[in-house]
Amino acid sequence: MTSEVATIVAAVIAGAVVLASGFFLGRRQVRDQAAVEHGQWLRGQRQDAYIALLDAWDTAVKGLQREIDPGEHFEEVAAHVESQSGPSFWEDHEASTATQVDRISEGVQRPLERVLLLGPEAVDRACINLAEALEVLGSSVRSNSGTPDWPNYNMYQDMCRNAEEARRAFLDASRESMRAAPRPGH
């Protein structure tokens, strides 16, 4: 092989290496860019889901508050209605309260599921705690609803504190999730 042929072969090999490395680097750049764009899209979806859940949560908690706080004269009205209709008043009240609590809680189910689909794991755990806190808060509204001892304000207030802690934990987890900028390879 002459030196001219060797130079041409070396140039062809060098060109092929440059071309191949350019191809692989270009693919890597495109893949990284796609990962960052997907991360930004996911971040936007999460933000929307977190806000929707907090809105639905606040609406549900206010609804439960309205349910347990029918007015300062409830006991007087209940006693009067019970004297007119008998024990069926409390049975009706228990069924009505259960129906209302279920209806109020239903409004949070879809936003909860959406957050659980989008993650991340820390937010999922906080979301599950939020769901459990709402369920227990609803149970406190139902507590004693079939009796003249309704509402059970002590239990309700304890569960309100529990619900506030769960909301705060969810907000902290979602805030931490939103502050992490999308990066390639993550």
PDB file of C-alpha atoms in Angstrom, residues 3-179:
ATOM      1  CA  SER A   3       1.304   6.343   1.352  1.00  0.00           C
ATOM      2  CA  GLU A   4      -1.376   7.997  -0.762  1.00  0.00           C
ATOM      3  CA  VAL A   5      -3.719   5.013  -0.431  1.00  0.00           C
ATOM      4  CA  ALA A   6      -2.967   4.819   3.302  1.00  0.00           C
ATOM      5  CA  THR A   7      -3.833   8.515   3.648  1.00  0.00           C
ATOM      6  CA  ILE A   8      -7.111   8.026   1.747  1.00  0.00           C
ATOM      7  CA  VAL A   9      -8.021   4.968   3.861  1.00  0.00           C
ATOM      8  CA  ALA A  10      -7.205   6.875   7.061  1.00  0.00           C
ATOM      9  CA  ALA A  11      -9.263   9.846   5.859  1.00  0.00           C
ATOM     10  CA  VAL A  12     -12.209   7.570   4.995  1.00  0.00           C
ATOM     11  CA  ILE A  13     -11.993   5.857   8.412  1.00  0.00           C
ATOM     12  CA  ALA A  14     -11.716   9.232  10.178  1.00  0.00           C
ATOM     13  CA  GLY A  15     -14.687  10.537   8.187  1.00  0.00           C
ATOM     14  CA  ALA A  16     -16.720   7.444   9.066  1.00  0.00           C
ATOM     15  CA  VAL A  17     -15.848   7.843  12.758  1.00  0.00           C
ATOM     16  CA  VAL A  18     -16.799  11.535  12.680  1.00  0.00           C
ATOM     17  CA  LEU A  19     -20.017  10.735  10.848  1.00  0.00           C
ATOM     18  CA  ALA A  20     -20.911   7.910  13.255  1.00  0.00           C
ATOM     19  CA  SER A  21     -20.120   9.938  16.360  1.00  0.00           C
ATOM     20  CA  GLY A  22     -22.116  12.870  14.948  1.00  0.00           C
ATOM     21  CA  PHE A  23     -25.024  10.535  14.335  1.00  0.00           C
ATOM     22  CA  PHE A  24     -24.889   9.104  17.883  1.00  0.00           C
ATOM     23  CA  LEU A  25     -24.386  12.517  19.474  1.00  0.00           C
ATOM     24  CA  GLY A  26     -27.289  13.894  17.449  1.00  0.00           C
ATOM     25  CA  ARG A  27     -29.493  11.027  18.571  1.00  0.00           C
ATOM     26  CA  ARG A  28     -28.440  11.591  22.161  1.00  0.00           C
ATOM     27  CA  GLN A  29     -29.253  15.298  21.903  1.00  0.00           C
ATOM     28  CA  VAL A  30     -32.662  14.591  20.383  1.00  0.00           C
ATOM     29  CA  ARG A  31     -33.388  11.989  23.084  1.00  0.00           C
ATOM     30  CA  ASP A  32     -32.332  14.412  25.850  1.00  0.00           C
ATOM     31  CA  GLN A  33     -34.417  17.196  24.344  1.00  0.00           C
ATOM     32  CA  ALA A  34     -37.438  14.880  24.130  1.00  0.00           C
ATOM     33  CA  ALA A  35     -36.926  13.841  27.765  1.00  0.00           C
ATOM     34  CA  VAL A  36     -36.798  17.472  28.911  1.00  0.00           C
ATOM     35  CA  GLU A  37     -39.888  18.384  26.868  1.00  0.00           C
ATOM     36  CA  HIS A  38     -41.766  15.388  28.274  1.00  0.00           C
ATOM     37  CA  GLY A  39     -40.660  16.392  31.772  1.00  0.00           C
ATOM     38  CA  GLN A  40     -41.977  19.908  31.205  1.00  0.00           C
ATOM     39  CA  TRP A  41     -45.276  18.545  29.892  1.00  0.00           C
ATOM     40  CA  LEU A  42     -45.575  16.171  32.870  1.00  0.00           C
ATOM     41  CA  ARG A  43     -44.758  19.002  35.248  1.00  0.00           C
ATOM     42  CA  GLY A  44     -47.573  21.094  33.757  1.00  0.00           C
ATOM     43  CA  GLN A  45     -49.997  18.159  34.009  1.00  0.00           C
ATOM     44  CA  ARG A  46     -49.009  17.612  37.630  1.00  0.00           C
ATOM     45  CA  GLN A  47     -49.449  21.271  38.485  1.00  0.00           C
ATOM     46  CA  ASP A  48     -52.961  21.277  36.996  1.00  0.00           C
ATOM     47  CA  ALA A  49     -53.839  18.038  38.807  1.00  0.00           C
ATOM     48  CA  TYR A  50     -52.496  19.248  42.161  1.00  0.00           C
ATOM     49  CA  ILE A  51     -54.444  22.506  41.927  1.00  0.00           C
ATOM     50  CA  ALA A  52     -57.634  20.673  40.893  1.00  0.00           C
ATOM     51  CA  LEU A  53     -57.272  18.290  43.830  1.00  0.00           C
ATOM     52  CA  LEU A  54     -56.742  21.106  46.321  1.00  0.00           C
ATOM     53  CA  ASP A  55     -59.788  22.935  44.919  1.00  0.00           C
ATOM     54  CA  ALA A  56     -61.951  19.798  45.138  1.00  0.00           C
ATOM     55  CA  TRP A  57     -60.584  19.058  48.620  1.00  0.00           C
ATOM     56  CA  ASP A  58     -61.371  22.558  49.917  1.00  0.00           C
ATOM     57  CA  THR A  59     -64.862  22.377  48.416  1.00  0.00           C
ATOM     58  CA  ALA A  60     -65.474  19.008  50.080  1.00  0.00           C
ATOM     59  CA  VAL A  61     -64.240  20.173  53.479  1.00  0.00           C
ATOM     60  CA  LYS A  62     -66.483  23.253  53.275  1.00  0.00           C
ATOM     61  CA  GLY A  63     -69.391  21.004  52.285  1.00  0.00           C
ATOM     62  CA  LEU A  64     -68.787  18.755  55.279  1.00  0.00           C
ATOM     63  CA  GLN A  65     -68.610  21.833  57.501  1.00  0.00           C
ATOM     64  CA  ARG A  66     -71.974  23.018  56.155  1.00  0.00           C
ATOM     65  CA  GLU A  67     -73.404  19.553  56.734  1.00  0.00           C
ATOM     66  CA  ILE A  68     -72.386  19.415  60.387  1.00  0.00           C
ATOM     67  CA  ASP A  69     -73.289  23.042  61.045  1.00  0.00           C
ATOM     68  CA  PRO A  70     -76.960  23.271  60.014  1.00  0.00           C
ATOM     69  CA  GLY A  71     -77.566  26.202  62.327  1.00  0.00           C
ATOM     70  CA  GLU A  72     -77.690  27.138  65.946  1.00  0.00           C
ATOM     71  CA  HIS A  73     -81.337  26.119  66.347  1.00  0.00           C
ATOM     72  CA  PHE A  74     -81.001  22.596  64.905  1.00  0.00           C
ATOM     73  CA  GLU A  75     -81.624  20.885  68.252  1.00  0.00           C
ATOM     74  CA  GLU A  76     -84.839  22.857  68.777  1.00  0.00           C
ATOM     75  CA  VAL A  77     -86.051  22.158  65.246  1.00  0.00           C
ATOM     76  CA  ALA A  78     -85.066  18.479  65.535  1.00  0.00           C
ATOM     77  CA  ALA A  79     -86.949  18.107  68.820  1.00  0.00           C
ATOM     78  CA  HIS A  80     -90.036  19.712  67.300  1.00  0.00           C
ATOM     79  CA  VAL A  81     -89.908  17.580  64.121  1.00  0.00           C
ATOM     80  CA  GLU A  82     -89.243  14.435  66.174  1.00  0.00           C
ATOM     81  CA  SER A  83     -92.297  15.163  68.313  1.00  0.00           C
ATOM     82  CA  GLN A  84     -94.364  15.456  65.128  1.00  0.00           C
ATOM     83  CA  SER A  85     -92.952  12.507  63.153  1.00  0.00           C
ATOM     84  CA  GLY A  86     -91.561  10.191  65.820  1.00  0.00           C
ATOM     85  CA  PRO A  87     -88.339   8.192  65.677  1.00  0.00           C
ATOM     86  CA  SER A  88     -88.376   8.101  61.860  1.00  0.00           C
ATOM     87  CA  PHE A  89     -86.948  11.646  61.954  1.00  0.00           C
ATOM     88  CA  TRP A  90     -83.593  10.362  63.211  1.00  0.00           C
ATOM     89  CA  GLU A  91     -83.610   7.445  60.772  1.00  0.00           C
ATOM     90  CA  ASP A  92     -84.253   9.892  57.939  1.00  0.00           C
ATOM     91  CA  HIS A  93     -81.584  12.217  59.281  1.00  0.00           C
ATOM     92  CA  GLU A  94     -79.033   9.396  59.414  1.00  0.00           C
ATOM     93  CA  ALA A  95     -79.789   8.358  55.817  1.00  0.00           C
ATOM     94  CA  SER A  96     -79.754  11.956  54.612  1.00  0.00           C
ATOM     95  CA  THR A  97     -76.433  12.679  56.325  1.00  0.00           C
ATOM     96  CA  ALA A  98     -74.848   9.554  54.856  1.00  0.00           C
ATOM     97  CA  THR A  99     -76.069  10.473  51.379  1.00  0.00           C
ATOM     98  CA  GLN A 100     -74.784  14.031  51.678  1.00  0.00           C
ATOM     99  CA  VAL A 101     -71.371  12.949  52.982  1.00  0.00           C
ATOM    100  CA  ASP A 102     -71.018  10.439  50.135  1.00  0.00           C
ATOM    101  CA  ARG A 103     -72.030  13.051  47.559  1.00  0.00           C
ATOM    102  CA  ILE A 104     -69.565  15.576  48.960  1.00  0.00           C
ATOM    103  CA  SER A 105     -66.731  13.032  49.036  1.00  0.00           C
ATOM    104  CA  GLU A 106     -67.417  11.889  45.462  1.00  0.00           C
ATOM    105  CA  GLY A 107     -66.301  15.277  44.147  1.00  0.00           C
ATOM    106  CA  VAL A 108     -62.748  14.577  45.267  1.00  0.00           C
ATOM    107  CA  GLN A 109     -62.421  11.064  43.810  1.00  0.00           C
ATOM    108  CA  ARG A 110     -61.506  11.943  40.196  1.00  0.00           C
ATOM    109  CA  PRO A 111     -58.942  14.616  41.092  1.00  0.00           C
ATOM    110  CA  LEU A 112     -57.386  12.145  43.572  1.00  0.00           C
ATOM    111  CA  GLU A 113     -57.135   9.494  40.861  1.00  0.00           C
ATOM    112  CA  ARG A 114     -55.573  11.967  38.432  1.00  0.00           C
ATOM    113  CA  VAL A 115     -52.867  12.896  40.936  1.00  0.00           C
ATOM    114  CA  LEU A 116     -52.208   9.213  41.634  1.00  0.00           C
ATOM    115  CA  LEU A 117     -51.722   8.628  37.893  1.00  0.00           C
ATOM    116  CA  LEU A 118     -49.165  11.418  37.584  1.00  0.00           C
ATOM    117  CA  GLY A 119     -47.080  10.852  40.734  1.00  0.00           C
ATOM    118  CA  PRO A 120     -44.326  11.039  41.865  1.00  0.00           C
ATOM    119  CA  GLU A 121     -44.206   8.551  44.751  1.00  0.00           C
ATOM    120  CA  ALA A 122     -43.948  11.159  47.541  1.00  0.00           C
ATOM    121  CA  VAL A 123     -47.021  12.949  46.211  1.00  0.00           C
ATOM    122  CA  ASP A 124     -48.852   9.619  45.837  1.00  0.00           C
ATOM    123  CA  ARG A 125     -48.317   8.865  49.534  1.00  0.00           C
ATOM    124  CA  ALA A 126     -49.505  12.342  50.533  1.00  0.00           C
ATOM    125  CA  CYS A 127     -52.509  11.945  48.218  1.00  0.00           C
ATOM    126  CA  ILE A 128     -53.477   8.640  49.840  1.00  0.00           C
ATOM    127  CA  ASN A 129     -53.218  10.275  53.273  1.00  0.00           C
ATOM    128  CA  LEU A 130     -55.424  13.093  52.003  1.00  0.00           C
ATOM    129  CA  ALA A 131     -58.050  10.593  50.828  1.00  0.00           C
ATOM    130  CA  GLU A 132     -57.963   8.775  54.164  1.00  0.00           C
ATOM    131  CA  ALA A 133     -58.270  12.062  56.082  1.00  0.00           C
ATOM    132  CA  LEU A 134     -61.344  13.013  54.048  1.00  0.00           C
ATOM    133  CA  GLU A 135     -62.926   9.621  54.670  1.00  0.00           C
ATOM    134  CA  VAL A 136     -62.387   9.945  58.427  1.00  0.00           C
ATOM    135  CA  LEU A 137     -63.660  13.532  58.380  1.00  0.00           C
ATOM    136  CA  GLY A 138     -66.809  12.320  56.641  1.00  0.00           C
ATOM    137  CA  SER A 139     -67.191   9.574  59.251  1.00  0.00           C
ATOM    138  CA  SER A 140     -67.016  12.180  61.998  1.00  0.00           C
ATOM    139  CA  VAL A 141     -69.872  14.073  60.341  1.00  0.00           C
ATOM    140  CA  ARG A 142     -71.897  10.845  60.208  1.00  0.00           C
ATOM    141  CA  SER A 143     -71.081   9.965  63.815  1.00  0.00           C
ATOM    142  CA  ASN A 144     -74.246   9.900  65.956  1.00  0.00           C
ATOM    143  CA  SER A 145     -76.342  11.151  63.008  1.00  0.00           C
ATOM    144  CA  GLY A 146     -79.177   8.777  63.846  1.00  0.00           C
ATOM    145  CA  THR A 147     -79.471  10.064  67.418  1.00  0.00           C
ATOM    146  CA  PRO A 148     -80.212  13.282  69.285  1.00  0.00           C
ATOM    147  CA  ASP A 149     -76.480  13.355  70.222  1.00  0.00           C
ATOM    148  CA  TRP A 150     -75.623  14.485  66.695  1.00  0.00           C
ATOM    149  CA  PRO A 151     -73.374  16.291  65.791  1.00  0.00           C
ATOM    150  CA  ASN A 152     -70.274  14.922  67.460  1.00  0.00           C
ATOM    151  CA  TYR A 153     -68.309  18.186  67.446  1.00  0.00           C
ATOM    152  CA  ASN A 154     -65.369  16.851  69.469  1.00  0.00           C
ATOM    153  CA  MET A 155     -64.684  14.065  67.008  1.00  0.00           C
ATOM    154  CA  TYR A 156     -65.252  16.407  64.075  1.00  0.00           C
ATOM    155  CA  GLN A 157     -62.783  18.990  65.391  1.00  0.00           C
ATOM    156  CA  ASP A 158     -60.139  16.302  65.953  1.00  0.00           C
ATOM    157  CA  MET A 159     -60.629  15.042  62.409  1.00  0.00           C
ATOM    158  CA  CYS A 160     -60.451  18.630  61.084  1.00  0.00           C
ATOM    159  CA  ARG A 161     -56.987  18.963  62.607  1.00  0.00           C
ATOM    160  CA  ASN A 162     -56.029  15.641  61.048  1.00  0.00           C
ATOM    161  CA  ALA A 163     -57.368  16.821  57.670  1.00  0.00           C
ATOM    162  CA  GLU A 164     -55.433  20.096  57.908  1.00  0.00           C
ATOM    163  CA  GLU A 165     -52.221  18.165  58.577  1.00  0.00           C
ATOM    164  CA  ALA A 166     -52.887  15.884  55.588  1.00  0.00           C
ATOM    165  CA  ARG A 167     -53.533  18.905  53.344  1.00  0.00           C
ATOM    166  CA  ARG A 168     -50.347  20.581  54.531  1.00  0.00           C
ATOM    167  CA  ALA A 169     -48.343  17.381  53.886  1.00  0.00           C
ATOM    168  CA  PHE A 170     -49.822  17.101  50.385  1.00  0.00           C
ATOM    169  CA  LEU A 171     -49.026  20.722  49.670  1.00  0.00           C
ATOM    170  CA  ASP A 172     -45.431  20.232  50.857  1.00  0.00           C
ATOM    171  CA  ALA A 173     -44.980  17.093  48.727  1.00  0.00           C
ATOM    172  CA  SER A 174     -46.489  18.700  45.638  1.00  0.00           C
ATOM    173  CA  ARG A 175     -44.425  21.854  46.126  1.00  0.00           C
ATOM    174  CA  GLU A 176     -41.257  19.757  46.326  1.00  0.00           C
ATOM    175  CA  SER A 177     -42.284  17.886  43.180  1.00  0.00           C
ATOM    176  CA  MET A 178     -42.927  21.104  41.255  1.00  0.00           C
ATOM    177  CA  ARG A 179     -39.614  22.696  42.226  1.00  0.00           C
TER     178      ARG A 179
END
